[in-house]
Coordinates of C-alpha atoms and ligand atoms in Angstrom, one line a residue:
X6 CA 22.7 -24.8 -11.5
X7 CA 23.4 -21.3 -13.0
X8 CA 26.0 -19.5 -12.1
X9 CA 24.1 -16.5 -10.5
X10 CA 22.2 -19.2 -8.9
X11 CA 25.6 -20.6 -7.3
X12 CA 26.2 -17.3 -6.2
X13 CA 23.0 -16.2 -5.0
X14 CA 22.8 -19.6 -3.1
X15 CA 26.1 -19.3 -1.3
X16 CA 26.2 -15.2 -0.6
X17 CA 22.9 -13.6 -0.8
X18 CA 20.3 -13.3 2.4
X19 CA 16.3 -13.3 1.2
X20 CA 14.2 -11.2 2.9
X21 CA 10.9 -12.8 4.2
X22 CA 12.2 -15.9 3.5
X23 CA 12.7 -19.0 5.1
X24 CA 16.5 -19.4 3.7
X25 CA 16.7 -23.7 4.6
X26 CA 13.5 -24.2 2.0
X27 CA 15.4 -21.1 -0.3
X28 CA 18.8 -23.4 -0.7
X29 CA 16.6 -26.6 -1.5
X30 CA 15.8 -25.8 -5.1
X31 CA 17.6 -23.2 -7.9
X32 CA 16.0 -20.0 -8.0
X33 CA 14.7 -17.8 -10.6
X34 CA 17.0 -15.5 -11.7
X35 CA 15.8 -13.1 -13.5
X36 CA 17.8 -11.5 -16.2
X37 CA 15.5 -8.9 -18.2
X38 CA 12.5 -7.1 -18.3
X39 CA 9.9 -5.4 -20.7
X40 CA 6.6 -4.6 -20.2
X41 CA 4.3 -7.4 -17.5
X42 CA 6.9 -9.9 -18.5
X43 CA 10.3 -11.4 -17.1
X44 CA 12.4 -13.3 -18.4
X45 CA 15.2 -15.7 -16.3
X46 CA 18.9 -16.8 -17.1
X47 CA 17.4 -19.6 -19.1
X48 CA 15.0 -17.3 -21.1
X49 CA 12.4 -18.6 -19.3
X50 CA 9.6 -15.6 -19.5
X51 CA 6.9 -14.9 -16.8
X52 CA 4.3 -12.7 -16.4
X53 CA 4.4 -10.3 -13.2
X54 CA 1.6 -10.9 -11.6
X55 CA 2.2 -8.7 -8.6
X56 CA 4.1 -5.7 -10.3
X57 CA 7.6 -6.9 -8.6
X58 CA 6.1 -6.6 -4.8
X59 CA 3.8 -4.4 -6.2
X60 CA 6.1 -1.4 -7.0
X61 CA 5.9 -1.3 -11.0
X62 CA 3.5 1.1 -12.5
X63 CA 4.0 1.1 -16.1
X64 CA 5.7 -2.2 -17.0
X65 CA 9.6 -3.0 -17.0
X66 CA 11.6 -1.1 -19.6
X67 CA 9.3 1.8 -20.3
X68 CA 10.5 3.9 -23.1
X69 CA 9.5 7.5 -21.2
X70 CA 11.1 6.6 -18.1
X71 CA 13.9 4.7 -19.5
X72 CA 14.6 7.9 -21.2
X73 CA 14.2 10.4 -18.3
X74 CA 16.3 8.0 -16.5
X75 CA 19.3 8.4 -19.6
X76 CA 18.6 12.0 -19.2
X77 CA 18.9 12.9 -15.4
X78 CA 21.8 10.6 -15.5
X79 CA 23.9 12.5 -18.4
X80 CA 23.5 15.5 -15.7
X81 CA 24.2 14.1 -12.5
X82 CA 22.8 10.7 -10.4
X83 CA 22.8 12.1 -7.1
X84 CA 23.6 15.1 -5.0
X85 CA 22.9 15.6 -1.2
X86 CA 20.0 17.6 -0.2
X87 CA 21.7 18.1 3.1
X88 CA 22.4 21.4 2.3
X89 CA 21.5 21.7 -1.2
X90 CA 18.8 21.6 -3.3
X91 CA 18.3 19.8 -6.7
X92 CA 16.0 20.4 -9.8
X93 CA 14.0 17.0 -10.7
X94 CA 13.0 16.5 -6.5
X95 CA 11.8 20.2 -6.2
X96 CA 9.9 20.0 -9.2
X97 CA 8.4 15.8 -8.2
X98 CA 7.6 17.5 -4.5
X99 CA 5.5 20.6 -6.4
X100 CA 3.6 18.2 -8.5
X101 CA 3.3 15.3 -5.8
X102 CA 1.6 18.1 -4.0
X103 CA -0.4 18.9 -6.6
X104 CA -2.0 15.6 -6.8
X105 CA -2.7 15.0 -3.3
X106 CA -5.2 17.7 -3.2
X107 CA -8.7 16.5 -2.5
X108 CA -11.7 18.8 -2.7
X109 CA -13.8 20.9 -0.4
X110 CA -16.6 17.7 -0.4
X111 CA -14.7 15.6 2.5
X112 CA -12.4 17.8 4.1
X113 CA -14.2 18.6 7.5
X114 CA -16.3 15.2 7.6
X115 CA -19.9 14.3 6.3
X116 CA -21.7 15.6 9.3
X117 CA -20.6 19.5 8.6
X118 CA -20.8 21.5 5.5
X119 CA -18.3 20.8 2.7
X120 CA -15.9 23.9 3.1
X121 CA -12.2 24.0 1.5
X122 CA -9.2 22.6 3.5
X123 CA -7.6 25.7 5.6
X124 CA -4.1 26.6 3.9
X125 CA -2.4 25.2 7.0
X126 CA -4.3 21.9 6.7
X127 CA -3.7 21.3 2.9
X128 CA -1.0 18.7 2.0
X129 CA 1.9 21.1 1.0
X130 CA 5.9 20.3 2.1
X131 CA 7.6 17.0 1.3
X132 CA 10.3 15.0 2.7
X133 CA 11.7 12.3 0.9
X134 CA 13.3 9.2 1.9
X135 CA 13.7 5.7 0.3
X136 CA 11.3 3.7 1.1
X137 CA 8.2 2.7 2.6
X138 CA 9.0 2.1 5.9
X139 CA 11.6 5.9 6.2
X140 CA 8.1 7.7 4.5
X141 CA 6.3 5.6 7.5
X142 CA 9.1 6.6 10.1
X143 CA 8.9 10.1 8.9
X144 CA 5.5 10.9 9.2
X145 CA 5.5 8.9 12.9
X146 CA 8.8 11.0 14.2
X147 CA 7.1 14.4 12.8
X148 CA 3.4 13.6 14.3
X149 CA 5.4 12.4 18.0
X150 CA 7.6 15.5 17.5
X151 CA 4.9 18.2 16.6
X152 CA 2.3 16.9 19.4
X153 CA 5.0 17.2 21.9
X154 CA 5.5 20.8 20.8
X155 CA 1.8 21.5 20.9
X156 CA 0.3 19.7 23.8
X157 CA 3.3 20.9 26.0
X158 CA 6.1 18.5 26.9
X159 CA 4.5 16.3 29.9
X160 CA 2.7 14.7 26.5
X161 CA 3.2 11.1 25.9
X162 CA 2.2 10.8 22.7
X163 CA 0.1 7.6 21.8
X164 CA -0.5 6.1 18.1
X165 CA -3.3 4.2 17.0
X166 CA -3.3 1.7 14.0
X167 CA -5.7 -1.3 12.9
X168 CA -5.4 -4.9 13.8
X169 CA -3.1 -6.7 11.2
X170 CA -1.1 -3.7 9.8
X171 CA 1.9 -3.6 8.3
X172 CA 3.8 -0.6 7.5
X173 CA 7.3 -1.7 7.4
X174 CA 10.2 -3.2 8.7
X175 CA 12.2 -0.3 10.9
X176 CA 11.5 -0.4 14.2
X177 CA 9.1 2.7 14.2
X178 CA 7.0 1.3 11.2
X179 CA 6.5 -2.1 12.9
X180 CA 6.3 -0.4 16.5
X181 CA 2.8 0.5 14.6
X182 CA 2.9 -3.1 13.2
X183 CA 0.4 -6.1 14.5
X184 CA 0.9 -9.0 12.4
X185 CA 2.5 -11.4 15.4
X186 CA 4.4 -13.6 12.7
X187 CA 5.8 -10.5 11.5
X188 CA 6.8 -8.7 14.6
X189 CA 6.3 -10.9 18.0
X190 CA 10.4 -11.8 17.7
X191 CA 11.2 -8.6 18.2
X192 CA 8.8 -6.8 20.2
X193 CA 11.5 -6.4 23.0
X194 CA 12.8 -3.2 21.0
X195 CA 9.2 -1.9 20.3
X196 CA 7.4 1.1 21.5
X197 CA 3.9 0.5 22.6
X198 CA 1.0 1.4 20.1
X199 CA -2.5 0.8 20.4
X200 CA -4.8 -1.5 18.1
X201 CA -8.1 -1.1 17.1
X202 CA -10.4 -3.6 15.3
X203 CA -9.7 -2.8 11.1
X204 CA -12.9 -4.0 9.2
X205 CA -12.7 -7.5 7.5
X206 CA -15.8 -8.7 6.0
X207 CA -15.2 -12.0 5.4
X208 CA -13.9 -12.9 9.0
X209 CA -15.5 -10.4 10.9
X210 CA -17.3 -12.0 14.3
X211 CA -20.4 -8.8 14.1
X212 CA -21.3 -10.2 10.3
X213 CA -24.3 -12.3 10.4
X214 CA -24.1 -13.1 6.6
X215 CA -23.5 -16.8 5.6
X216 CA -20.7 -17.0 2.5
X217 CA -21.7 -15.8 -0.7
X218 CA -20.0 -16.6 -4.3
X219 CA -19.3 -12.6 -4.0
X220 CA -17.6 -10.4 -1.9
X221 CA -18.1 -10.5 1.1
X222 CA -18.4 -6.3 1.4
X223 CA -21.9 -6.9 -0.9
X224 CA -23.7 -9.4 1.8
X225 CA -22.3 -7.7 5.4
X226 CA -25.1 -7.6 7.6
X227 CA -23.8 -6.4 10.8
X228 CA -24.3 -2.8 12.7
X229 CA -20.9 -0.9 12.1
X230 CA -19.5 -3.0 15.4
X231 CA -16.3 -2.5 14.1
X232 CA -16.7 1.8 14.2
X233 CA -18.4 1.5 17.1
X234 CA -15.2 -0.4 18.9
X235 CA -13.3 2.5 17.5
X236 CA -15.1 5.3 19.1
X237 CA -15.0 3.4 22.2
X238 CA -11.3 3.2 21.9
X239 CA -10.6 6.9 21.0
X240 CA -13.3 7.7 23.4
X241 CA -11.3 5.4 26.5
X242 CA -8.3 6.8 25.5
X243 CA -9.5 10.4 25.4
X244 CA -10.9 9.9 29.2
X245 CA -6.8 8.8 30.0
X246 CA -6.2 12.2 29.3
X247 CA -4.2 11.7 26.8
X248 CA -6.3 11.6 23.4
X249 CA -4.7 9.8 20.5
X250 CA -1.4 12.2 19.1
X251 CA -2.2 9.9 15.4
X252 CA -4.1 7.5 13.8
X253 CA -2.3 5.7 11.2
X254 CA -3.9 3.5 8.6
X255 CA -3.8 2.2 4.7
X256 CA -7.1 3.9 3.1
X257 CA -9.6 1.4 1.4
X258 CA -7.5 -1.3 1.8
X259 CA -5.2 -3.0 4.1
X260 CA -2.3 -4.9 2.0
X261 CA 0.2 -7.2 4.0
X262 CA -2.8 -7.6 6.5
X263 CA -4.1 -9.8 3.5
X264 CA -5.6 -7.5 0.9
X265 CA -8.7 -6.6 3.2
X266 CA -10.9 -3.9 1.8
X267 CA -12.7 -1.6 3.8
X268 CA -16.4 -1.3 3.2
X269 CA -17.5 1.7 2.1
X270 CA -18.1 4.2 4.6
X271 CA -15.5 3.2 6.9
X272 CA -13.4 5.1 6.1
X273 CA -14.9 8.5 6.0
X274 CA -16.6 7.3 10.0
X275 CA -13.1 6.2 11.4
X276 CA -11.4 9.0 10.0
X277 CA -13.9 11.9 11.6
X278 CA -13.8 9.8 15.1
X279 CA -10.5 10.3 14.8
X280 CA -10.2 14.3 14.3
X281 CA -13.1 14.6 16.5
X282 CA -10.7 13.7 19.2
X283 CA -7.9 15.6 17.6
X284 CA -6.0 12.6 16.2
X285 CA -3.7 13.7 13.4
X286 CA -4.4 11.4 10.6
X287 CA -1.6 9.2 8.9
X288 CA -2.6 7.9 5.9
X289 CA -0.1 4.9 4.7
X290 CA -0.3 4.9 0.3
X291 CA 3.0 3.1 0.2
X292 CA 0.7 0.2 -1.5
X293 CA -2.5 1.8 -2.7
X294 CA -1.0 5.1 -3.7
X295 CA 0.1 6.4 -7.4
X296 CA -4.0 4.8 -9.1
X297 CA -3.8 1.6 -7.6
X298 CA -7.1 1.4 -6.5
X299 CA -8.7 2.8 -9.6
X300 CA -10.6 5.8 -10.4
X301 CA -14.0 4.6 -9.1
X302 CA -15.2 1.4 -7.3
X303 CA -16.8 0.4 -10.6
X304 CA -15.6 1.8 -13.5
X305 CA -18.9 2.7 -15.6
X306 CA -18.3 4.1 -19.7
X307 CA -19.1 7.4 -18.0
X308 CA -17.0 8.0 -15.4
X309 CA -13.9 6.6 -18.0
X310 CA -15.0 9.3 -20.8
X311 CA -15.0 12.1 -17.8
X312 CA -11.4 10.7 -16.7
X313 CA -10.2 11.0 -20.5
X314 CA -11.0 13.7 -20.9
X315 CA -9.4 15.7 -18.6
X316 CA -6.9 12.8 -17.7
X317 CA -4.5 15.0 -14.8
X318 CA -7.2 15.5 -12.8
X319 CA -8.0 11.5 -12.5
X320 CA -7.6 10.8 -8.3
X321 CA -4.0 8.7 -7.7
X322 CA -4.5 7.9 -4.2
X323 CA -7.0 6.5 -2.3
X324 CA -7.1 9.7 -0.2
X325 CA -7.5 11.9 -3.2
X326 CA -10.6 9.0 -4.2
X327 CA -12.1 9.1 -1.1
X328 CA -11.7 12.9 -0.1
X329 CA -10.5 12.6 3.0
X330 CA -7.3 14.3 3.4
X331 CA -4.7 13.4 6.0
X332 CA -1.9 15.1 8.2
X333 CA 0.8 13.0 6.8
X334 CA 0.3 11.0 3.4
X335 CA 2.9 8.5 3.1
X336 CA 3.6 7.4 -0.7
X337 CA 7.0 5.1 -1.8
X338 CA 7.1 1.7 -3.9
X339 CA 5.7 3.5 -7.3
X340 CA 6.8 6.8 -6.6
X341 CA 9.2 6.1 -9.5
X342 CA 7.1 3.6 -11.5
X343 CA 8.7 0.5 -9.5
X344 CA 12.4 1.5 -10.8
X345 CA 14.1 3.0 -8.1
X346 CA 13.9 3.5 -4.4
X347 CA 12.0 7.1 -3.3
X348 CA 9.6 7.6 -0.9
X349 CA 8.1 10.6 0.4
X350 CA 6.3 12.1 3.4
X351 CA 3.8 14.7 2.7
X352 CA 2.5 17.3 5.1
X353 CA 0.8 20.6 6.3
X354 CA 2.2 23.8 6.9
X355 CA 0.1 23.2 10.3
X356 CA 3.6 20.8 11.0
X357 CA 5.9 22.0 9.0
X358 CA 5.5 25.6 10.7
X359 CA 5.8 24.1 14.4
X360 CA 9.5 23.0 13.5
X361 CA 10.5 26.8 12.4
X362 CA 12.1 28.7 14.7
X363 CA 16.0 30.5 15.5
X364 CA 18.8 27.6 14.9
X365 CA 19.4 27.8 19.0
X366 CA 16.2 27.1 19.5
X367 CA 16.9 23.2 18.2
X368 CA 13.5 22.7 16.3
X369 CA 14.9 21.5 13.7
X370 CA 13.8 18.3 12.3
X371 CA 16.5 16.2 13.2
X372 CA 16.5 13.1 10.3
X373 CA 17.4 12.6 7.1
X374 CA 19.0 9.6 4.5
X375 CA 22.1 9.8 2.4
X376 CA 19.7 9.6 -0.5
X377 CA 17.1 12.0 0.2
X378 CA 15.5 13.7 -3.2
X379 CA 18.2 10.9 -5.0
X380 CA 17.6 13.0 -8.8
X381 CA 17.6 9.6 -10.5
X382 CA 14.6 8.3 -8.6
X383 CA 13.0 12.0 -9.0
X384 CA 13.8 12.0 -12.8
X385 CA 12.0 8.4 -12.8
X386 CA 8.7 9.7 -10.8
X387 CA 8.4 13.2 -12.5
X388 CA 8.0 10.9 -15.6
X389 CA 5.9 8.3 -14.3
X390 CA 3.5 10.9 -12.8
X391 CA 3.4 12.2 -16.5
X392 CA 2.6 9.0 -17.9
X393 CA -0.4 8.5 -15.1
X394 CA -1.7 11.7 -16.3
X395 CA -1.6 10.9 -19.7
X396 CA -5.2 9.4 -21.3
X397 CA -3.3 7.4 -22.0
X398 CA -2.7 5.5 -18.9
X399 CA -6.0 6.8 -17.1
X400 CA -7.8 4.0 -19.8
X401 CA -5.4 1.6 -19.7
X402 CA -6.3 2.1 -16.5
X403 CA -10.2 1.9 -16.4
X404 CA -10.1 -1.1 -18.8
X405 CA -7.3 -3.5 -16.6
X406 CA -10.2 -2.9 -13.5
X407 CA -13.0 -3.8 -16.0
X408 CA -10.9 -6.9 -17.2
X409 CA -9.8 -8.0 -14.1
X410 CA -13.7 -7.5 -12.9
X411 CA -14.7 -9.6 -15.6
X412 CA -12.3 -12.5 -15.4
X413 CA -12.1 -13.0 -11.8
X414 CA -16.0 -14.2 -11.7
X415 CA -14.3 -17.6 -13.3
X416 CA -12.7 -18.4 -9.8
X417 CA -15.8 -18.4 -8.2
X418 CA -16.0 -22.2 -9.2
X419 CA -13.5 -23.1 -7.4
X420 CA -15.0 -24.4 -3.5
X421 CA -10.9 -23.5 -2.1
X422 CA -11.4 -19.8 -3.0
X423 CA -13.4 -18.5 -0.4
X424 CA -13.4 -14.3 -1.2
X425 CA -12.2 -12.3 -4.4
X426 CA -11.1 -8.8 -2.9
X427 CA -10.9 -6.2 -5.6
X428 CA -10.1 -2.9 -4.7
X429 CA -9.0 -0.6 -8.9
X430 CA -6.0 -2.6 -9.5
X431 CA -5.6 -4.9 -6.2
X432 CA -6.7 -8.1 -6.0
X433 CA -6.7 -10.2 -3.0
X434 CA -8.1 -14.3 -3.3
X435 CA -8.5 -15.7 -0.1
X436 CA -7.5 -19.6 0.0
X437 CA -10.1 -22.2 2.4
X438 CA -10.6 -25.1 2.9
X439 CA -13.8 -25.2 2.4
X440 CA -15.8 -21.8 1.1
X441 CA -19.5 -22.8 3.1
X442 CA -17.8 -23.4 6.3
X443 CA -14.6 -20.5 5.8
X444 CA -12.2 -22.8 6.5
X445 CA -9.1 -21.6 6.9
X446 CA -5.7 -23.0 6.2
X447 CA -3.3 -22.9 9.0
X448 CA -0.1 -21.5 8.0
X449 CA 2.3 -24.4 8.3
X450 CA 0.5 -25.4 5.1
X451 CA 2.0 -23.2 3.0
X452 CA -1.2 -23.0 1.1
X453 CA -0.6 -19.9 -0.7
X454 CA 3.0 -20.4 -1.0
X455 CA 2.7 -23.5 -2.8
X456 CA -0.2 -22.3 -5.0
X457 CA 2.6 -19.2 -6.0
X458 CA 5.5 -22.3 -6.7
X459 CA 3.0 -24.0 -8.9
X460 CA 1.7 -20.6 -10.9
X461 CA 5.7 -19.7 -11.4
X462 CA 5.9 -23.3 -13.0
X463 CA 3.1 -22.4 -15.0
X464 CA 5.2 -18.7 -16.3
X465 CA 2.5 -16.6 -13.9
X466 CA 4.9 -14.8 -10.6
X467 CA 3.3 -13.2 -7.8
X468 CA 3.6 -14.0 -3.6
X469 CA 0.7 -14.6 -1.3
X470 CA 0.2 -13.4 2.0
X471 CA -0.7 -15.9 4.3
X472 CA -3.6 -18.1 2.3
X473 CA -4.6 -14.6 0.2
X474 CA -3.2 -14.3 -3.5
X475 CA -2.4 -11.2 -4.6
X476 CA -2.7 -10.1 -7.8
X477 CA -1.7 -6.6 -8.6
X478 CA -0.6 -6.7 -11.9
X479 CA 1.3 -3.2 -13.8
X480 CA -0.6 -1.1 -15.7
X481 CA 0.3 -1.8 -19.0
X482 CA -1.0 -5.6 -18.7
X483 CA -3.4 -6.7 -21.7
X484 CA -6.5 -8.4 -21.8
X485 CA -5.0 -11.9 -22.6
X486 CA -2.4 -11.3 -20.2
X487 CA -5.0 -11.0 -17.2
X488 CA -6.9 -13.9 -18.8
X489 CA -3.3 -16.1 -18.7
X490 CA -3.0 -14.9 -15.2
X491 CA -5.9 -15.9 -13.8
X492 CA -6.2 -19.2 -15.8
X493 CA -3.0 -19.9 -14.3
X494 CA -4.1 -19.6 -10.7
X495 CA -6.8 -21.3 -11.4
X496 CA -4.9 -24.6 -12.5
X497 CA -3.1 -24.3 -9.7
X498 CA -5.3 -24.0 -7.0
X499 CA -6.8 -27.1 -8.5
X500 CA -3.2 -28.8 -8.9
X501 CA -2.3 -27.7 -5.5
X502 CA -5.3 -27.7 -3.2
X503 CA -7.4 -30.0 -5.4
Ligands
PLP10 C1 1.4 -0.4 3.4 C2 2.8 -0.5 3.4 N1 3.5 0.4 4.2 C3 4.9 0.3 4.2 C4 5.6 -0.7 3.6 C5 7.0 -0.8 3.7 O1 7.6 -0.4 2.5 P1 9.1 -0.8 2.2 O2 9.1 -2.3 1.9 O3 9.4 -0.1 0.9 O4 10.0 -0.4 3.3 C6 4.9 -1.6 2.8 C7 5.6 -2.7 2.1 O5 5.0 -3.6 1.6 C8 3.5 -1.5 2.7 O6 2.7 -2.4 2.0

């Protein structure tokens, strides 16, 4: 066994993984990067079909962040922002803010007339953390904090989130966790949150569809049950007296819950129930943020020329896509391209104003990380924003949805694939037994995991979740790469599950 493999084996703890199956067999070690490909100790290269836990924007080794990188780092790596300020994470929180701005169309909800975001309601101050689950326990400690000061201090302040969610591992972030495999061990230390139904097409109890070899999204014939549970829920909790202080929630798709897209029109109904009863909204990007789910739902030649044209105005999040702009947007994993850790909570002078006040008064916003607005990790994301708003990247873009689009149809063939979620530049491919009947496979089978072991041995890395593989591969993947990757699942679905 390799060295690093010795070592690994007799020091290092996994996360998410079962450690007794992890000592059975060497593992991968990877020793370089460039582009969608990594390559191990042996020199052994694979494509990554999952952008590294889908962090990586631009591909491994990118010259222009490599370089920015070089740069910040002749200057200084890191300074505290406990008392001081620093030039690349003020300039990355003015642009960040920049991006998130969404237009006049959705800002109030469909049912009133378009009108522009009040100042106080625009997306506008950013604190930065590390990573996903700090930007998630940022925006939850802020909303708990600034509804206390506003509804008075009897206030109890209740979060909603969706059935399966995930956003993260501190104890905040998987207080508004409800994946019981994730988070039943520990739900001794939890706060209580409340969960409400998330839309899932392809398992949903209110769709009368029978399977399709399509999406399931296309075929749903149901009546909104799923909205209508919410507005029961905000409605029940509203008659507690004590309406919802947040909702918090993954726009257009849900990732660890299995890569479950929201049909469209969900969103903008769940998100105006939830202002109607004065629910801040928490909008969770850490997976779909930074163009992950495309420009469009369908790219079309049009809508890619308009893009190019006028390539930093192309939408990076989903709330951007959708218009629907929330009280806290949460953004980490590519915040700097995949290369270092940096998260950040955006928010609304609305909040950020309720926490001014004299010193003695003790509003201050009492939490922060060693690393807060870390220069390196800024230095990396003010040059991986500059590369997504480059024409560039906008068509690479456009034509790694169309390709994936394209290619994807082949694994409708297959009767163990039961859906193909694609949402931009997520893919989720859900695993049955058998696609008439839905099927599932229960998780002591390890379906998807083995299907992952078998694509590795085939040069092709991602994880699944549960029986869903994901494939969410960086930006700069080609044509034949996407082809390689999803021939390679397909052989191994068929090797695996037969
Ligand atoms: C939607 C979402 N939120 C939060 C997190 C937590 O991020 P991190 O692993 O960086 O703490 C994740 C991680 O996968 C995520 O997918």
């Amino acid at each position: 066994m390799n060295s690093y493999a010795q070592l690994d084996h007799q020091y290092v703890w996994h996360p998410f993984t079962q450690m007794r199956d992890w000592l059975r067999s060497e593992p991968i070690v990877i020793a370089s990067g460039k582009g969608a490909w990594l390559t191990d100790v042996h020199g052994k290269r694979y494509l990554d079909a999952n952008a590294s836990i889908w962090t990586n924007l631009h591909g491994h080794q990118h010259p222009k962040i490599n370089a920015a990188i070089a740069r910040q780092l002749k200057r200084i790596a890191h300074s505290s922002a406990l008392g001081l300020a620093n030039e690349p994470a003020s300039l990355l929180a003015a642009k960040l803010v920049a991006a998130a701005q969404v237009g006049p169309r959705r800002a109030h909800g469909p049912s009133r007339k378009p009108r522009p975001l009040a100042m106080k309601d625009r997306l506008a101050k950013v604190f930065f953390s590390d990573n996903g689950s700090t930007a998630l326990e940022v925006a939850l400690k802020l909303a708990y904090e600034y509804t206390c000061r506003t509804r008075g201090p009897q206030t109890k302040p209740k979060f909603l989130s969706l059935t399966g969610a995930y956003h993260g591992d501190t104890i905040g972030a998987v207080s508004l966790g409800h994946i019981d495999l994730f988070h039943k061990s520990f739900g001794g230390m939890l706060f209580k949150t409340d969960q409400v139904m998330a839309p899932y097409c392809y398992r949903c109890p209110f769709n009368r569809a029978e399977p399709e070899r399509e999406d399931a999204r296309k075929h749903r014939k149901c009546n909104w049950e799923c909205t209508s549970l919410v507005a029961k829920q905000f409605a029940a909790q509203k008659r507690r007296g004590n309406p919802y202080a947040a909702f918090v929630y993954e726009p257009l798709m849900q990732g660890a819950a299995g890569m479950i897209p929201q049909p469209s029109g969900w969103m903008e109904q769940v998100t105006d129930l939830a202002r109607s009863h004065g629910a801040l909204l928490i909008a969770d990007e850490v997976m779909t943020g930074f163009g992950r789910t495309g420009l469009t739902c369908h790219v079309t030649e049009e809508a890619l020329a308009a893009a190019v044209k006028e390539p930093s105005q192309a939408k990076l999040f989903a709330s951007t896509r959708t218009g629907i702009q929330p009280d806290f947007l949460c953004l980490a994993k590519g915040l700097a391209g995949g290369y270092l850790p940096m998260a950040a909570t955006l928010t609304t002078p609305r909040v950020f104003d309720a926490f001014l006040g004299k010193y003695e008064e003790f509003k201050t916003f009492f939490h922060g990380h060693s690393f807060t607005g870390n220069q390196l990790g800024a230095a990396a994301g003010l040059a991986s924003l500059e590369l997504l708003q480059s024409a560039g990247s906008v068509r690479a873009r456009a034509r790694l949805q169309q390709t994936l689009q394209r290619e994807l149809k082949s694994l409708w063939a297959l009767p163990r694939v039961g859906d193909i979620r694609q949402v931009g530049l997520v893919v989720g491919i859900e695993l049955v037994k058998d696609w008439p009947t839905r099927a599932p496979y229960p998780l002591r089978e390890r379906a998807g995991i083995r299907v992952c072991e078998a694509m590795a041995r085939r040069g092709v890395l991602t994880r699944s979740v549960g029986s869903v593989i994901v494939l969410m591969p960086p930006y700069c993947t080609t044509e034949p790469e996407v082809k390689r990757m999803v021939g390679v699942l397909a052989e191994a679905i068929r090797e695996v599950l037969g």
